[in-house]
Every structure is written in structure tokens, then in C-alpha cells.
Short mmCIF file of C-alpha atoms in Angstrom, two decimals:
data_model
loop_
_atom_site.label_atom_id
_atom_site.label_comp_id
_atom_site.label_asym_id
_atom_site.label_seq_id
_atom_site.Cartn_x
_atom_site.Cartn_y
_atom_site.Cartn_z
CA UNK A 1142 81.77 154.98 -76.20
CA UNK A 1143 85.18 154.08 -77.62
CA UNK A 1144 85.07 150.70 -75.89
CA UNK A 1145 81.62 149.89 -77.29
CA UNK A 1146 82.67 150.95 -80.78
CA UNK A 1147 85.77 148.80 -80.52
CA UNK A 1148 83.70 145.84 -79.32
CA UNK A 1149 81.11 146.25 -82.08
CA UNK A 1150 83.84 146.57 -84.68
CA UNK A 1151 85.55 143.43 -83.41
CA UNK A 1152 82.29 141.46 -83.48
CA UNK A 1153 81.67 142.59 -87.07
CA UNK A 1154 85.23 141.68 -88.06
CA UNK A 1155 84.98 138.20 -86.55
CA UNK A 1156 81.64 137.64 -88.25
CA UNK A 1157 83.08 138.65 -91.62
CA UNK A 1158 86.04 136.31 -91.18
CA UNK A 1159 83.82 133.37 -90.20
CA UNK A 1160 81.56 133.97 -93.20
CA UNK A 1161 84.62 134.06 -95.47
CA UNK A 1162 85.84 130.77 -93.96
CA UNK A 1163 82.49 129.12 -94.63
CA UNK A 1164 82.55 130.40 -98.19
CA UNK A 1165 85.98 128.84 -98.76
CA UNK A 1166 84.91 125.58 -97.09
CA UNK A 1167 81.95 125.27 -99.45
CA UNK A 1168 84.17 125.40 -102.54
CA UNK A 1169 85.45 122.21 -104.16
CA UNK A 1170 86.98 120.00 -101.44
CA UNK A 1171 86.86 122.69 -98.77
CA UNK A 1172 90.64 122.96 -98.41
CA UNK A 1173 92.14 126.41 -97.88
CA UNK A 1174 95.06 128.09 -96.15
CA UNK A 1175 95.08 130.99 -93.73
CA UNK A 1176 96.63 133.03 -96.53
CA UNK A 1177 93.61 132.18 -98.71
CA UNK A 1178 91.32 133.28 -95.91
CA UNK A 1179 93.26 136.50 -95.38
CA UNK A 1180 92.78 137.33 -99.05
CA UNK A 1181 89.08 136.41 -99.01
CA UNK A 1182 88.30 138.34 -95.82
CA UNK A 1183 90.61 141.29 -96.36
CA UNK A 1184 92.27 140.72 -92.99
CA UNK A 1185 95.98 140.21 -92.38
CA UNK A 1186 97.10 136.64 -91.69
CA UNK A 1187 98.58 137.67 -88.34
CA UNK A 1188 95.23 139.16 -87.31
CA UNK A 1189 93.50 135.86 -88.05
CA UNK A 1190 95.83 134.03 -85.70
CA UNK A 1191 95.49 136.74 -83.04
CA UNK A 1192 91.70 136.52 -83.15
CA UNK A 1193 91.26 132.73 -83.35
CA UNK A 1194 94.55 131.11 -82.36
CA UNK A 1195 94.61 128.48 -85.11
CA UNK A 1196 92.92 127.54 -88.35
CA UNK A 1197 91.18 124.58 -86.74
CA UNK A 1198 89.77 126.79 -83.97
CA UNK A 1199 88.50 129.25 -86.55
CA UNK A 1200 86.92 126.56 -88.71
CA UNK A 1201 85.37 124.78 -85.71
CA UNK A 1202 83.75 128.01 -84.54
CA UNK A 1203 82.38 128.78 -88.00
CA UNK A 1204 81.01 125.33 -88.74
CA UNK A 1205 79.52 124.56 -85.34
CA UNK A 1206 77.66 127.89 -85.39
CA UNK A 1207 76.01 126.92 -88.67
CA UNK A 1208 75.07 123.46 -87.43
CA UNK A 1209 73.75 124.79 -84.13
CA UNK A 1210 71.59 127.39 -85.86
CA UNK A 1211 70.19 125.06 -88.51
CA UNK A 1212 69.63 122.05 -86.29
CA UNK A 1213 67.81 124.18 -83.71
CA UNK A 1214 65.77 126.00 -86.32
CA UNK A 1215 64.45 122.86 -88.03
CA UNK A 1216 62.66 121.48 -84.96
CA UNK A 1217 58.90 122.10 -84.75
CA UNK A 1218 57.01 122.86 -81.51
CA UNK A 1219 55.24 119.48 -81.67
CA UNK A 1220 58.56 117.65 -81.87
CA UNK A 1221 59.89 119.56 -78.86
CA UNK A 1222 57.18 117.96 -76.70
CA UNK A 1223 58.14 114.38 -77.68
CA UNK A 1224 61.71 113.43 -76.61
CA UNK A 1225 62.18 110.73 -79.26
CA UNK A 1226 60.67 112.90 -81.99
CA UNK A 1227 63.08 115.64 -80.88
CA UNK A 1228 66.03 113.24 -81.17
CA UNK A 1229 64.98 112.17 -84.66
CA UNK A 1230 64.26 115.72 -85.83
CA UNK A 1231 67.64 117.02 -84.71
CA UNK A 1232 69.48 114.05 -86.16
CA UNK A 1233 67.69 114.50 -89.48
CA UNK A 1234 68.41 118.25 -89.46
CA UNK A 1235 72.12 117.53 -88.94
CA UNK A 1236 71.98 114.93 -91.73
CA UNK A 1237 70.47 117.43 -94.16
CA UNK A 1238 73.14 119.98 -93.25
CA UNK A 1239 75.88 117.39 -93.80
CA UNK A 1240 74.62 116.63 -97.29
CA UNK A 1241 74.03 120.32 -98.06
CA UNK A 1242 77.71 121.18 -97.57
CA UNK A 1243 79.71 117.95 -97.09
CA UNK A 1244 82.98 119.83 -96.54
CA UNK A 1245 81.64 121.27 -93.26
CA UNK A 1246 81.00 117.85 -91.74
CA UNK A 1247 84.22 116.36 -93.08
CA UNK A 1248 86.21 119.15 -91.46
CA UNK A 1249 84.35 118.65 -88.18
CA UNK A 1250 85.15 114.94 -87.93
CA UNK A 1251 88.72 115.56 -89.06
CA UNK A 1252 89.20 117.95 -86.15
CA UNK A 1253 87.20 115.79 -83.72
CA UNK A 1254 89.30 112.67 -84.28
CA UNK A 1255 92.62 114.37 -84.98
CA UNK A 1256 94.03 113.83 -81.49
CA UNK A 1257 95.49 117.33 -81.51
CA UNK A 1258 96.33 118.79 -78.09
CA UNK A 1259 93.89 121.73 -78.31
CA UNK A 1260 91.09 120.22 -76.25
CA UNK A 1261 89.01 123.41 -76.32
CA UNK A 1262 88.26 122.97 -80.03
CA UNK A 1263 87.26 119.34 -79.64
CA UNK A 1264 85.22 120.17 -76.55
CA UNK A 1265 83.27 122.78 -78.52
CA UNK A 1266 82.52 120.28 -81.29
CA UNK A 1267 81.44 117.75 -78.67
CA UNK A 1268 79.42 119.96 -76.34
CA UNK A 1269 76.93 121.32 -78.88
CA UNK A 1270 75.47 117.92 -79.89
CA UNK A 1271 75.82 116.76 -76.27
CA UNK A 1272 73.65 119.68 -75.16
CA UNK A 1273 71.02 118.65 -77.72
CA UNK A 1274 71.11 115.08 -76.40
CA UNK A 1275 70.84 116.26 -72.80
CA UNK A 1276 67.68 118.19 -73.62
CA UNK A 1277 65.69 115.18 -74.78
CA UNK A 1278 67.17 112.93 -72.08
CA UNK A 1279 66.06 115.35 -69.37
CA UNK A 1280 62.57 115.31 -70.89
CA UNK A 1281 62.60 111.51 -70.67
CA UNK A 1282 63.76 111.70 -67.06
CA UNK A 1283 61.01 114.18 -66.20
CA UNK A 1284 58.47 111.76 -67.71
CA UNK A 1285 59.86 108.91 -65.59
CA UNK A 1286 61.06 107.05 -68.70
CA UNK A 1287 64.75 106.68 -67.75
CA UNK A 1288 66.01 103.91 -65.51
CA UNK A 1289 66.94 105.13 -62.05
CA UNK A 1290 70.64 104.33 -62.53
CA UNK A 1291 70.93 106.46 -65.68
CA UNK A 1292 72.74 109.80 -65.54
CA UNK A 1293 71.37 112.03 -68.35
CA UNK A 1294 74.60 114.03 -68.33
CA UNK A 1295 76.77 110.94 -68.73
CA UNK A 1296 74.60 109.42 -71.45
CA UNK A 1297 74.41 112.75 -73.30
CA UNK A 1298 78.21 112.74 -73.31
CA UNK A 1299 78.31 109.33 -75.04
CA UNK A 1300 75.82 109.89 -77.85
CA UNK A 1301 77.84 112.48 -79.85
CA UNK A 1302 80.91 110.22 -79.92
CA UNK A 1303 78.88 107.37 -81.41
CA UNK A 1304 77.33 109.70 -83.97
CA UNK A 1305 80.59 111.39 -84.93
CA UNK A 1306 82.03 107.92 -85.55
CA UNK A 1307 79.29 107.22 -88.11
CA UNK A 1308 79.91 110.56 -89.82
CA UNK A 1309 83.64 109.81 -89.88
CA UNK A 1310 82.91 106.51 -91.66
CA UNK A 1311 80.70 108.43 -94.10
CA UNK A 1312 83.55 110.89 -94.72
CA UNK A 1313 85.78 107.89 -95.50
CA UNK A 1314 83.06 106.61 -97.89
CA UNK A 1315 82.40 103.51 -95.77
CA UNK A 1316 78.78 104.66 -95.31
CA UNK A 1317 76.73 105.95 -98.23
CA UNK A 1318 74.77 109.20 -98.27
CA UNK A 1319 71.55 107.19 -98.27
CA UNK A 1320 72.54 105.10 -95.24
CA UNK A 1321 73.98 107.95 -93.17
CA UNK A 1322 70.76 109.06 -91.47
CA UNK A 1323 69.59 105.55 -90.56
CA UNK A 1324 73.04 104.55 -89.31
CA UNK A 1325 73.33 107.68 -87.16
CA UNK A 1326 69.86 107.21 -85.68
CA UNK A 1327 70.63 103.54 -85.00
CA UNK A 1328 73.87 104.37 -83.14
CA UNK A 1329 72.06 106.74 -80.81
CA UNK A 1330 69.06 104.49 -80.28
CA UNK A 1331 71.27 101.56 -79.23
CA UNK A 1332 72.52 103.69 -76.34
CA UNK A 1333 69.07 105.07 -75.55
CA UNK A 1334 67.48 101.59 -75.50
CA UNK A 1335 69.41 100.46 -72.45
CA UNK A 1336 68.63 103.67 -70.59
CA UNK A 1337 64.87 103.80 -71.10
CA UNK A 1338 61.95 101.86 -69.68
CA UNK A 1339 58.22 101.30 -70.08
CA UNK A 1340 56.54 102.80 -73.16
CA UNK A 1341 59.61 104.69 -74.31
CA UNK A 1342 61.77 101.57 -74.22
CA UNK A 1343 59.17 99.75 -76.32
CA UNK A 1344 59.15 102.61 -78.85
CA UNK A 1345 62.95 102.60 -79.05
CA UNK A 1346 63.14 98.84 -79.59
CA UNK A 1347 60.46 99.05 -82.28
CA UNK A 1348 62.41 101.81 -84.03
CA UNK A 1349 65.64 99.82 -83.82
CA UNK A 1350 63.94 96.88 -85.50
CA UNK A 1351 62.81 99.20 -88.30
CA UNK A 1352 66.31 100.59 -88.74
CA UNK A 1353 68.20 97.28 -88.39
CA UNK A 1354 67.70 95.98 -91.98
CA UNK A 1355 68.95 99.30 -93.36
CA UNK A 1356 71.95 99.21 -91.05
CA UNK A 1357 72.78 95.71 -92.30
CA UNK A 1358 72.58 96.84 -95.89
CA UNK A 1359 74.86 99.76 -95.11
CA UNK A 1360 77.45 97.38 -93.60
CA UNK A 1361 77.15 95.09 -96.60
CA UNK A 1362 77.64 97.97 -99.04
CA UNK A 1363 80.72 99.16 -97.10
CA UNK A 1364 82.25 95.68 -97.30
#
């Protein structure tokens, strides 16, 4: 019983800390120190480091949990049956979450492209969107719509990097809020186009043609 109580108490403590971190991230520019978080959560600074290891690890865990929950929850059953509709729905859900609390996304791309040695943090930020990509790619493979030489796992590993790069440009104000969704969709579809065949390939190319003028305008605005 003591072990269970200790485990439950630890889970509750971690949850409270993560909620406090998200609260601080949503204020102003989202910058805060571990001392700020200790004050907000009522937990000693040393305990924060013992539980999470670093501020980036703590923030990554908090933010990715929010994105995972919201992106998953905003997909309808009809969209789950159509791989391309699933891709668009999840991309749009992530886009809405980015604009809802910009500081979350800015912190994610800062950590993702920081080049820091803690690969576990970056891997966590990478693997969640990669798992989403793998789901719709496996649906395409099951429908016989992927070329034989395509590895869904390998392609799913490439899509998040392309999308994070667009979000990083948005964070640097090279891409506007209005162009972010179209640019992110376009980046993924360029990769998907070469992997697909038959009806799905035709749908992807058609969608790319629809998105291309907007992507050009976004590049022009950035210049």
C-alpha cells in the first residue's frame, strides 16, 4: 500500500508541476526560470531537477502532451478512414494549437533545433508527430497506394523534420500566421507525392497545385 500511495503521490506531483509549467509558458513571451516554476508549483527547485533532469526535458514533456492530446482529439471518425484527410486534419489541429498558445510551439522548435546533447528530449518531440505520420502512411500501404520501394517508417521519420522547419521559420516571423497551415501541408505533401501512386498520387498532386500559389505568396511576403 505504501508503494502505491507513493506512486500516486508522485504522479499527482508531476502533473501539478507540468500544469504549472504550461501556465508559465502561456504568459507573455513564455520565458521562465526553474526558480519561477518552483514558486508557481510549490515544489523545491532541486526536486524539479530530480524529477525531470532539466528545464528543457520538463517543458518538452509538458508541451508534447498537450499537442498529442489535442491533435488526437480533433480528428473525426470519417477522417480516420481517409489517410489524406487524416493527414490534413492532424496538421490543421496542430496549426490551431500553435496559434492558440504560440509560446508552446516556439519552445518546441527551439529545443528541436538547439543541437543540445540530450537526444531523448529531441527524440520525444520527433517521435510523436512521426507516429501520427506513420499511421496514415500505413493506411496508404494497406490500400496499395504506396510505391513498393517506400518504407512507411522511413518516410514517417522525414515528415516531422520538414514540418518543424516550417514552424521554425514561423517562429522567426519568416512565415505569417495565415500562411503557416498551407506551408506546413505543402511541405508534407511534397514528400508524400513521390511515395504514392494511382488515385492517391493524383489527389496529392491536385492538392499541391491548390497550395502552390499560397506557398509562393508566403515566400514573397517573407522576402
